[in-house]
Short mmCIF file of N, CA and C in Angstrom, two decimals:
data_model
loop_
_atom_site.label_atom_id
_atom_site.label_comp_id
_atom_site.label_asym_id
_atom_site.label_seq_id
_atom_site.Cartn_x
_atom_site.Cartn_y
_atom_site.Cartn_z
N LYS R 151 0.83 -1.28 -0.02
CA LYS R 151 -0.02 0.02 -0.03
C LYS R 151 0.88 1.29 0.00
N LYS R 152 1.91 1.30 0.86
CA LYS R 152 2.77 2.34 1.04
C LYS R 152 3.48 2.73 -0.27
N GLU R 153 3.94 1.59 -0.93
CA GLU R 153 4.69 1.72 -2.19
C GLU R 153 3.81 2.11 -3.34
N ALA R 154 2.57 1.71 -3.31
CA ALA R 154 1.61 2.08 -4.37
C ALA R 154 1.25 3.53 -4.23
N ASP R 155 1.08 3.92 -2.97
CA ASP R 155 0.77 5.42 -2.88
C ASP R 155 1.95 6.21 -3.26
N PHE R 156 3.17 5.85 -2.88
CA PHE R 156 4.43 6.58 -3.37
C PHE R 156 4.50 6.62 -4.87
N LEU R 157 4.24 5.53 -5.59
CA LEU R 157 4.25 5.50 -6.97
C LEU R 157 3.19 6.39 -7.58
N LYS R 158 2.05 6.40 -7.01
CA LYS R 158 0.92 7.26 -7.51
C LYS R 158 1.39 8.83 -7.39
N ARG R 159 2.05 9.17 -6.17
CA ARG R 159 2.45 10.47 -5.99
C ARG R 159 3.55 10.86 -7.02
N ILE R 160 4.47 10.02 -7.28
CA ILE R 160 5.59 10.21 -8.16
C ILE R 160 5.09 10.41 -9.60
N ARG R 161 4.18 9.57 -9.99
CA ARG R 161 3.52 9.66 -11.43
C ARG R 161 2.78 11.01 -11.44
N GLU R 162 1.99 11.40 -10.49
CA GLU R 162 1.29 12.71 -10.53
C GLU R 162 2.34 13.81 -10.59
N THR R 163 3.38 13.84 -9.85
CA THR R 163 4.47 14.83 -9.90
C THR R 163 4.93 14.93 -11.34
N PHE R 164 5.26 13.74 -11.91
CA PHE R 164 5.79 13.66 -13.22
C PHE R 164 4.81 14.25 -14.23
N ARG R 165 3.51 13.85 -14.09
CA ARG R 165 2.52 14.42 -15.11
C ARG R 165 2.52 15.90 -15.02
N VAL R 166 2.56 16.57 -13.83
CA VAL R 166 2.55 18.03 -13.77
C VAL R 166 3.73 18.58 -14.37
N GLU R 167 4.95 18.00 -14.11
CA GLU R 167 6.19 18.45 -14.65
C GLU R 167 6.17 18.29 -16.19
N ALA R 168 5.72 17.20 -16.64
CA ALA R 168 5.75 16.88 -18.09
C ALA R 168 4.77 17.84 -18.75
N GLU R 169 3.65 18.15 -18.15
CA GLU R 169 2.72 19.09 -18.76
C GLU R 169 3.34 20.50 -18.96
N GLU R 170 4.22 20.90 -17.97
CA GLU R 170 4.85 22.16 -18.03
C GLU R 170 5.91 22.18 -19.15
N HIS R 171 6.65 21.08 -19.25
CA HIS R 171 7.59 21.07 -20.40
C HIS R 171 6.91 21.03 -21.75
N LEU R 172 5.80 20.29 -21.84
CA LEU R 172 5.09 20.21 -23.12
C LEU R 172 4.49 21.53 -23.44
N ARG R 173 3.96 22.33 -22.43
CA ARG R 173 3.41 23.61 -22.75
C ARG R 173 4.54 24.54 -23.23
N ALA R 174 5.68 24.61 -22.64
CA ALA R 174 6.80 25.42 -23.07
C ALA R 174 7.30 25.03 -24.43
N PHE R 175 7.28 23.63 -24.81
CA PHE R 175 7.70 23.28 -26.01
C PHE R 175 6.66 23.68 -27.09
N SER R 176 5.38 23.51 -26.81
CA SER R 176 4.25 23.89 -27.72
C SER R 176 4.41 25.48 -27.89
N SER R 177 4.58 26.26 -26.83
CA SER R 177 4.66 27.68 -27.01
C SER R 177 5.82 27.97 -27.88
N GLY R 178 6.98 27.27 -27.79
CA GLY R 178 8.07 27.59 -28.65
C GLY R 178 7.77 27.20 -30.06
N LEU R 179 6.96 26.13 -30.29
CA LEU R 179 6.66 25.69 -31.64
C LEU R 179 5.68 26.80 -32.33
N ASN R 180 4.81 27.32 -31.52
CA ASN R 180 4.02 28.42 -32.12
C ASN R 180 4.84 29.60 -32.42
N GLU R 181 5.73 29.94 -31.58
CA GLU R 181 6.55 31.06 -31.84
C GLU R 181 7.47 30.87 -33.05
N LEU R 182 7.97 29.69 -33.22
CA LEU R 182 8.89 29.29 -34.24
C LEU R 182 8.17 29.40 -35.63
N GLU R 183 6.91 29.18 -35.59
CA GLU R 183 6.11 29.24 -36.89
C GLU R 183 6.04 30.65 -37.36
N LYS R 184 6.02 31.61 -36.48
CA LYS R 184 6.05 32.96 -36.91
C LYS R 184 7.35 33.48 -37.46
N THR R 185 7.32 34.39 -38.36
CA THR R 185 8.59 34.94 -38.80
C THR R 185 9.36 35.60 -37.73
N GLN R 186 10.57 35.08 -37.51
CA GLN R 186 11.41 35.63 -36.43
C GLN R 186 12.80 35.92 -36.99
N PRO R 187 13.45 36.82 -36.31
CA PRO R 187 14.86 37.08 -36.74
C PRO R 187 15.70 35.84 -36.47
N GLU R 188 16.76 35.62 -37.24
CA GLU R 188 17.57 34.32 -37.06
C GLU R 188 17.98 34.10 -35.69
N GLU R 189 18.43 35.10 -35.02
CA GLU R 189 18.96 35.10 -33.65
C GLU R 189 17.86 34.55 -32.75
N ARG R 190 16.59 35.01 -32.97
CA ARG R 190 15.44 34.54 -32.12
C ARG R 190 15.11 33.14 -32.37
N VAL R 191 15.24 32.74 -33.69
CA VAL R 191 14.98 31.37 -34.00
C VAL R 191 15.95 30.43 -33.42
N THR R 192 17.18 30.82 -33.29
CA THR R 192 18.20 30.01 -32.66
C THR R 192 17.92 29.86 -31.18
N GLU R 193 17.49 30.99 -30.56
CA GLU R 193 17.05 30.99 -29.13
C GLU R 193 15.96 29.99 -28.87
N ILE R 194 14.95 30.12 -29.66
CA ILE R 194 13.73 29.21 -29.50
C ILE R 194 14.07 27.80 -29.69
N ILE R 195 14.83 27.47 -30.70
CA ILE R 195 15.27 26.12 -30.93
C ILE R 195 16.08 25.57 -29.81
N GLU R 196 16.95 26.40 -29.14
CA GLU R 196 17.73 25.89 -28.00
C GLU R 196 16.74 25.68 -26.79
N THR R 197 15.81 26.53 -26.60
CA THR R 197 14.77 26.30 -25.45
C THR R 197 14.00 25.05 -25.71
N MET R 198 13.58 24.81 -26.91
CA MET R 198 12.73 23.59 -27.27
C MET R 198 13.57 22.35 -27.09
N PHE R 199 14.86 22.43 -27.47
CA PHE R 199 15.81 21.35 -27.33
C PHE R 199 15.86 20.96 -25.79
N ARG R 200 16.05 22.02 -24.92
CA ARG R 200 16.18 21.76 -23.48
C ARG R 200 14.90 21.30 -22.85
N GLU R 201 13.66 21.82 -23.41
CA GLU R 201 12.43 21.20 -22.87
C GLU R 201 12.21 19.73 -23.19
N VAL R 202 12.48 19.38 -24.41
CA VAL R 202 12.37 18.03 -24.77
C VAL R 202 13.37 17.05 -24.13
N HIS R 203 14.56 17.69 -23.88
CA HIS R 203 15.56 16.88 -23.23
C HIS R 203 15.14 16.62 -21.72
N SER R 204 14.57 17.77 -21.03
CA SER R 204 14.15 17.51 -19.69
C SER R 204 12.97 16.54 -19.62
N LEU R 205 12.03 16.69 -20.58
CA LEU R 205 10.89 15.73 -20.52
C LEU R 205 11.30 14.32 -20.72
N LYS R 206 12.36 14.09 -21.57
CA LYS R 206 12.87 12.70 -21.77
C LYS R 206 13.49 12.17 -20.50
N GLY R 207 14.26 13.04 -19.71
CA GLY R 207 14.79 12.55 -18.59
C GLY R 207 13.84 12.32 -17.46
N ALA R 208 12.86 13.24 -17.32
CA ALA R 208 11.73 12.98 -16.37
C ALA R 208 11.03 11.68 -16.65
N ALA R 209 10.76 11.46 -17.97
CA ALA R 209 10.08 10.25 -18.31
C ALA R 209 10.88 8.98 -17.97
N ARG R 210 12.19 9.08 -18.25
CA ARG R 210 13.07 7.92 -17.89
C ARG R 210 13.09 7.68 -16.33
N SER R 211 12.97 8.73 -15.59
CA SER R 211 13.06 8.55 -14.14
C SER R 211 11.87 7.85 -13.53
N VAL R 212 10.74 7.87 -14.30
CA VAL R 212 9.53 7.23 -13.83
C VAL R 212 9.14 6.05 -14.78
N ASP R 213 10.08 5.57 -15.53
CA ASP R 213 9.85 4.45 -16.38
C ASP R 213 8.76 4.55 -17.39
N GLN R 214 8.57 5.78 -17.94
CA GLN R 214 7.62 6.03 -19.01
C GLN R 214 8.35 5.96 -20.35
N LYS R 215 8.57 4.64 -20.81
CA LYS R 215 9.31 4.31 -21.87
C LYS R 215 8.78 4.93 -23.25
N GLU R 216 7.52 4.88 -23.46
CA GLU R 216 6.81 5.48 -24.66
C GLU R 216 7.21 7.00 -24.81
N ILE R 217 7.11 7.73 -23.70
CA ILE R 217 7.35 9.14 -23.76
C ILE R 217 8.79 9.34 -23.99
N GLU R 218 9.66 8.65 -23.22
CA GLU R 218 11.15 8.69 -23.47
C GLU R 218 11.50 8.40 -24.93
N SER R 219 10.87 7.27 -25.51
CA SER R 219 11.20 6.95 -26.82
C SER R 219 10.77 7.92 -27.86
N LEU R 220 9.72 8.65 -27.59
CA LEU R 220 9.25 9.68 -28.60
C LEU R 220 10.13 10.99 -28.45
N CYS R 221 10.59 11.32 -27.16
CA CYS R 221 11.35 12.43 -26.88
C CYS R 221 12.83 12.26 -27.57
N GLN R 222 13.32 11.07 -27.56
CA GLN R 222 14.71 10.85 -28.03
C GLN R 222 14.91 11.47 -29.41
N PRO R 223 14.07 11.04 -30.50
CA PRO R 223 14.34 11.57 -31.82
C PRO R 223 13.98 13.03 -31.94
N LEU R 224 13.01 13.53 -31.09
CA LEU R 224 12.78 14.91 -31.13
C LEU R 224 13.92 15.61 -30.64
N GLU R 225 14.54 15.19 -29.63
CA GLU R 225 15.77 15.80 -29.07
C GLU R 225 16.84 15.87 -30.15
N SER R 226 17.02 14.75 -30.89
CA SER R 226 18.05 14.64 -31.92
C SER R 226 17.75 15.57 -33.03
N LEU R 227 16.49 15.73 -33.39
CA LEU R 227 16.04 16.56 -34.44
C LEU R 227 16.32 18.03 -34.09
N PHE R 228 16.08 18.49 -32.84
CA PHE R 228 16.39 19.75 -32.39
C PHE R 228 17.88 20.05 -32.29
N TYR R 229 18.68 18.96 -31.95
CA TYR R 229 20.10 19.07 -31.98
C TYR R 229 20.56 19.40 -33.44
N SER R 230 20.04 18.71 -34.37
CA SER R 230 20.40 18.90 -35.73
C SER R 230 19.96 20.32 -36.20
N LEU R 231 18.76 20.79 -35.76
CA LEU R 231 18.39 22.17 -36.05
C LEU R 231 19.42 23.18 -35.43
N LYS R 232 19.79 22.99 -34.14
CA LYS R 232 20.79 23.81 -33.52
C LYS R 232 22.03 23.98 -34.28
N CYS R 233 22.45 22.78 -34.77
CA CYS R 233 23.79 22.67 -35.50
C CYS R 233 23.66 23.05 -36.98
N LYS R 234 22.37 23.44 -37.34
CA LYS R 234 22.05 23.84 -38.71
C LYS R 234 22.44 22.77 -39.68
N LYS R 235 22.21 21.49 -39.30
CA LYS R 235 22.48 20.41 -40.26
C LYS R 235 21.23 20.21 -41.06
N ILE R 236 20.07 20.59 -40.60
CA ILE R 236 18.82 20.51 -41.30
C ILE R 236 18.04 21.87 -41.05
N ASN R 237 17.07 22.05 -41.92
CA ASN R 237 16.20 23.29 -41.87
C ASN R 237 14.75 22.94 -41.54
N LEU R 238 14.00 23.85 -40.99
CA LEU R 238 12.63 23.73 -40.76
C LEU R 238 11.89 23.77 -42.06
N SER R 239 10.78 22.99 -42.02
CA SER R 239 9.91 22.94 -43.27
C SER R 239 8.52 22.81 -42.79
N PRO R 240 7.55 23.00 -43.69
CA PRO R 240 6.14 22.72 -43.33
C PRO R 240 5.94 21.32 -42.80
N PHE R 241 6.66 20.33 -43.40
CA PHE R 241 6.47 18.98 -42.98
C PHE R 241 7.02 18.77 -41.64
N SER R 242 8.22 19.46 -41.22
CA SER R 242 8.71 19.32 -39.92
C SER R 242 7.72 19.78 -38.85
N PHE R 243 7.04 20.91 -39.19
CA PHE R 243 5.94 21.39 -38.15
C PHE R 243 4.80 20.41 -38.08
N SER R 244 4.46 19.83 -39.16
CA SER R 244 3.37 18.74 -39.01
C SER R 244 3.88 17.67 -38.14
N LEU R 245 5.09 17.25 -38.25
CA LEU R 245 5.59 16.14 -37.37
C LEU R 245 5.65 16.57 -35.97
N PHE R 246 6.10 17.85 -35.73
CA PHE R 246 6.24 18.35 -34.34
C PHE R 246 4.89 18.36 -33.75
N TYR R 247 3.85 18.83 -34.36
CA TYR R 247 2.50 18.98 -33.78
C TYR R 247 1.97 17.58 -33.54
N LYS R 248 2.26 16.61 -34.42
CA LYS R 248 1.80 15.17 -34.26
C LYS R 248 2.54 14.65 -33.01
N ALA R 249 3.81 14.91 -32.81
CA ALA R 249 4.48 14.54 -31.68
C ALA R 249 3.78 15.06 -30.40
N VAL R 250 3.56 16.42 -30.44
CA VAL R 250 2.93 17.07 -29.24
C VAL R 250 1.55 16.36 -29.00
N ASP R 251 0.78 16.11 -29.97
CA ASP R 251 -0.53 15.38 -29.76
C ASP R 251 -0.35 14.09 -29.13
N HIS R 252 0.60 13.35 -29.55
CA HIS R 252 0.92 11.93 -28.91
C HIS R 252 1.49 12.05 -27.49
N LEU R 253 2.34 12.99 -27.33
CA LEU R 253 2.92 13.23 -25.89
C LEU R 253 1.88 13.65 -25.00
N THR R 254 0.98 14.51 -25.50
CA THR R 254 -0.11 14.90 -24.61
C THR R 254 -0.90 13.76 -24.15
N LYS R 255 -1.30 12.89 -25.15
CA LYS R 255 -2.16 11.78 -24.80
C LYS R 255 -1.36 10.84 -23.85
N LEU R 256 -0.05 10.55 -24.10
CA LEU R 256 0.71 9.65 -23.28
C LEU R 256 0.86 10.31 -21.83
N ILE R 257 1.01 11.58 -21.75
CA ILE R 257 1.22 12.26 -20.40
C ILE R 257 -0.05 12.13 -19.61
N SER R 258 -1.24 12.36 -20.29
CA SER R 258 -2.51 12.34 -19.61
C SER R 258 -2.83 11.06 -19.22
N THR R 259 -2.31 9.95 -19.79
CA THR R 259 -2.66 8.64 -19.36
C THR R 259 -1.50 7.89 -18.73
N THR R 260 -0.66 8.65 -18.08
CA THR R 260 0.53 8.20 -17.42
C THR R 260 0.16 6.98 -16.50
N GLY R 261 0.89 5.90 -16.63
CA GLY R 261 0.60 4.70 -15.85
C GLY R 261 -0.18 3.67 -16.60
N LYS R 262 -0.77 4.11 -17.73
CA LYS R 262 -1.57 3.16 -18.56
C LYS R 262 -0.67 3.16 -19.84
N GLY R 263 -0.62 1.94 -20.41
CA GLY R 263 0.09 1.85 -21.72
C GLY R 263 -0.82 2.28 -22.83
N PRO R 264 -0.11 2.66 -23.98
CA PRO R 264 -0.88 3.11 -25.22
C PRO R 264 -1.55 1.88 -25.80
N THR R 265 -2.61 2.22 -26.60
CA THR R 265 -3.25 1.12 -27.26
C THR R 265 -2.35 0.66 -28.43
N THR R 266 -2.69 -0.50 -29.00
CA THR R 266 -1.91 -1.13 -30.01
C THR R 266 -1.86 -0.20 -31.23
N THR R 267 -2.95 0.45 -31.56
CA THR R 267 -2.99 1.46 -32.62
C THR R 267 -2.05 2.62 -32.32
N ASP R 268 -2.22 3.11 -31.07
CA ASP R 268 -1.39 4.20 -30.74
C ASP R 268 0.15 3.92 -30.76
N HIS R 269 0.40 2.76 -30.30
CA HIS R 269 1.82 2.22 -30.23
C HIS R 269 2.36 2.12 -31.77
N GLN R 270 1.59 1.67 -32.65
CA GLN R 270 1.99 1.52 -34.08
C GLN R 270 2.17 3.00 -34.63
N ILE R 271 1.30 3.79 -34.40
CA ILE R 271 1.44 5.25 -34.85
C ILE R 271 2.71 5.96 -34.24
N ILE R 272 2.85 5.74 -33.01
CA ILE R 272 4.13 6.33 -32.36
C ILE R 272 5.30 5.76 -32.94
N ARG R 273 5.36 4.52 -33.18
CA ARG R 273 6.61 3.86 -33.81
C ARG R 273 6.88 4.56 -35.16
N GLY R 274 5.78 4.72 -35.97
CA GLY R 274 5.96 5.31 -37.28
C GLY R 274 6.50 6.78 -37.18
N LEU R 275 5.85 7.43 -36.20
CA LEU R 275 6.26 8.91 -36.02
C LEU R 275 7.77 9.00 -35.49
N ILE R 276 8.17 8.02 -34.60
CA ILE R 276 9.54 8.02 -34.22
C ILE R 276 10.48 7.83 -35.39
N GLN R 277 10.17 6.92 -36.26
CA GLN R 277 10.90 6.65 -37.42
C GLN R 277 11.01 7.90 -38.34
N GLN R 278 9.90 8.54 -38.62
CA GLN R 278 9.96 9.78 -39.38
C GLN R 278 10.87 10.91 -38.72
N LEU R 279 10.62 11.01 -37.41
CA LEU R 279 11.52 12.01 -36.72
C LEU R 279 13.07 11.62 -36.81
N LYS R 280 13.30 10.39 -36.71
CA LYS R 280 14.83 10.01 -36.82
C LYS R 280 15.23 10.28 -38.18
N GLU R 281 14.43 9.99 -39.22
CA GLU R 281 14.88 10.24 -40.64
C GLU R 281 15.03 11.75 -40.85
N MET R 282 14.14 12.53 -40.37
CA MET R 282 14.26 13.96 -40.48
C MET R 282 15.54 14.56 -39.77
N ALA R 283 15.88 13.97 -38.65
CA ALA R 283 17.02 14.42 -37.94
C ALA R 283 18.29 14.35 -38.62
N VAL R 284 18.31 13.31 -39.50
CA VAL R 284 19.60 13.17 -40.29
C VAL R 284 19.38 13.60 -41.70
N GLY R 285 18.32 14.41 -41.92
CA GLY R 285 18.10 15.03 -43.27
C GLY R 285 17.61 14.12 -44.35
N LYS R 286 16.98 12.99 -43.97
CA LYS R 286 16.65 11.94 -44.97
C LYS R 286 15.33 12.08 -45.67
N PRO R 287 14.24 12.39 -44.92
CA PRO R 287 12.91 12.12 -45.48
C PRO R 287 12.66 12.81 -46.85
N ASP R 288 12.04 11.95 -47.81
CA ASP R 288 11.42 12.51 -48.90
C ASP R 288 10.12 13.06 -48.40
N GLU R 289 9.88 14.44 -48.39
CA GLU R 289 8.74 14.97 -47.81
C GLU R 289 7.53 14.46 -48.46
N ARG R 290 7.50 14.20 -49.78
CA ARG R 290 6.22 13.68 -50.46
C ARG R 290 5.78 12.41 -49.89
N ASN R 291 6.74 11.41 -49.78
CA ASN R 291 6.47 10.19 -49.24
C ASN R 291 6.14 10.19 -47.77
N ALA R 292 6.91 11.07 -47.04
CA ALA R 292 6.67 11.09 -45.68
C ALA R 292 5.27 11.76 -45.36
N ALA R 293 4.89 12.78 -46.20
CA ALA R 293 3.55 13.31 -46.04
C ALA R 293 2.48 12.25 -46.30
N GLN R 294 2.66 11.46 -47.32
CA GLN R 294 1.71 10.36 -47.59
C GLN R 294 1.58 9.45 -46.40
N GLU R 295 2.76 9.05 -45.80
CA GLU R 295 2.76 8.16 -44.62
C GLU R 295 2.00 8.93 -43.54
N LEU R 296 2.32 10.18 -43.25
CA LEU R 296 1.72 10.93 -42.25
C LEU R 296 0.13 10.86 -42.44
N MET R 297 -0.30 11.17 -43.61
CA MET R 297 -1.80 11.08 -43.95
C MET R 297 -2.37 9.74 -43.70
N SER R 298 -1.64 8.66 -44.10
CA SER R 298 -2.09 7.38 -43.92
C SER R 298 -2.29 7.03 -42.42
N ASP R 299 -1.38 7.54 -41.64
CA ASP R 299 -1.49 7.35 -40.11
C ASP R 299 -2.71 8.03 -39.70
N ILE R 300 -2.99 9.18 -40.10
CA ILE R 300 -4.11 9.96 -39.66
C ILE R 300 -5.40 9.30 -40.13
N LYS R 301 -5.47 8.70 -41.33
CA LYS R 301 -6.64 8.06 -41.81
C LYS R 301 -6.93 6.73 -41.03
N THR R 302 -5.83 5.93 -40.57
CA THR R 302 -6.01 4.77 -39.90
C THR R 302 -6.22 4.89 -38.45
N ALA R 303 -5.86 6.00 -37.96
CA ALA R 303 -6.05 6.31 -36.45
C ALA R 303 -7.35 6.55 -36.16
N PRO R 304 -7.93 5.97 -34.96
CA PRO R 304 -9.34 6.28 -34.60
C PRO R 304 -9.41 7.68 -34.17
N PRO R 305 -10.55 8.41 -34.46
CA PRO R 305 -10.72 9.76 -34.14
C PRO R 305 -10.70 9.89 -32.57
N GLU R 306 -9.97 10.90 -32.09
CA GLU R 306 -9.86 11.03 -30.63
C GLU R 306 -9.89 12.46 -30.40
N LYS R 307 -10.27 12.92 -29.11
CA LYS R 307 -10.32 14.24 -28.75
C LYS R 307 -9.18 14.52 -27.79
N VAL R 308 -7.93 14.74 -28.40
CA VAL R 308 -6.83 14.93 -27.54
C VAL R 308 -6.84 16.41 -26.97
N HIS R 309 -7.52 17.33 -27.73
CA HIS R 309 -7.54 18.70 -27.29
C HIS R 309 -8.89 19.16 -26.93
N SER R 310 -9.65 18.43 -26.26
CA SER R 310 -10.91 18.85 -25.92
C SER R 310 -10.83 19.88 -24.78
N GLN R 311 -11.98 20.46 -24.33
CA GLN R 311 -11.87 21.47 -23.31
C GLN R 311 -11.58 20.82 -21.95
N GLU R 312 -11.85 19.50 -21.91
CA GLU R 312 -11.67 18.75 -20.60
C GLU R 312 -10.06 18.39 -20.46
N SER R 313 -9.32 18.76 -21.51
CA SER R 313 -7.92 18.41 -21.46
C SER R 313 -7.27 19.03 -20.25
N ASP R 314 -6.10 18.31 -19.81
CA ASP R 314 -5.38 18.81 -18.64
C ASP R 314 -4.55 20.01 -18.91
N LEU R 315 -4.30 20.32 -20.22
CA LEU R 315 -3.49 21.37 -20.58
C LEU R 315 -4.46 22.58 -20.94
N PRO R 316 -4.03 23.80 -20.43
CA PRO R 316 -4.90 24.93 -20.66
C PRO R 316 -5.19 25.18 -22.12
N ALA R 317 -6.46 25.41 -22.41
CA ALA R 317 -6.77 25.66 -23.78
C ALA R 317 -6.32 27.14 -24.20
N SER R 318 -6.11 28.03 -23.24
CA SER R 318 -5.83 29.40 -23.47
C SER R 318 -4.46 29.53 -24.32
N THR R 319 -3.53 28.50 -24.16
CA THR R 319 -2.23 28.71 -24.81
C THR R 319 -2.30 28.50 -26.33
N GLY R 320 -3.42 27.77 -26.79
CA GLY R 320 -3.59 27.56 -28.23
C GLY R 320 -2.52 26.79 -28.79
N ALA R 321 -1.55 26.29 -27.86
CA ALA R 321 -0.26 25.70 -28.41
C ALA R 321 -0.48 24.33 -28.99
N LEU R 322 -1.64 23.72 -28.69
CA LEU R 322 -1.63 22.32 -29.08
C LEU R 322 -2.52 22.02 -30.29
N SER R 323 -3.02 23.09 -30.93
CA SER R 323 -3.82 22.99 -32.15
C SER R 323 -3.00 22.53 -33.30
N THR R 324 -3.50 21.60 -34.11
CA THR R 324 -2.74 21.14 -35.24
C THR R 324 -3.23 21.68 -36.47
N GLU R 325 -4.10 22.74 -36.38
CA GLU R 325 -4.69 23.32 -37.56
C GLU R 325 -3.86 24.35 -38.17
#
């Protein structure tokens, strides 16, 4: 009983911290989409890199492997952006928002595993992020894969008003 209570408290603490990291990441993503001076873009990318790195570490500390696994290629991607090995594109923003959607869902269901469908979609997303981090993806093929994932995924309300993340940030919309 004591151990179960401790685990519950740790997971709740993780969820709160993870939501903060995700809000900051989402805010950076929204800011990055706006036209910014190069110096500001570099600053935003650095901040987003640190947020995803911190989220990955927090997930590792509470054995949230799916969240950690999704954060790893995101971190690599932002490292590649920092080093100017790759450039931002409309497709990269689509992947970032898709990653935010899945991270939001995983964080809100901390302690419960993803569904088989979610697991498959996340694996595909991880692969796309890894390819983008090394400058590989053919955007046309990747966009088709992204759309096929969307078509096969069951409709879900990740961003409903009941969401744990505040709707006022507008940071989680994929439109």
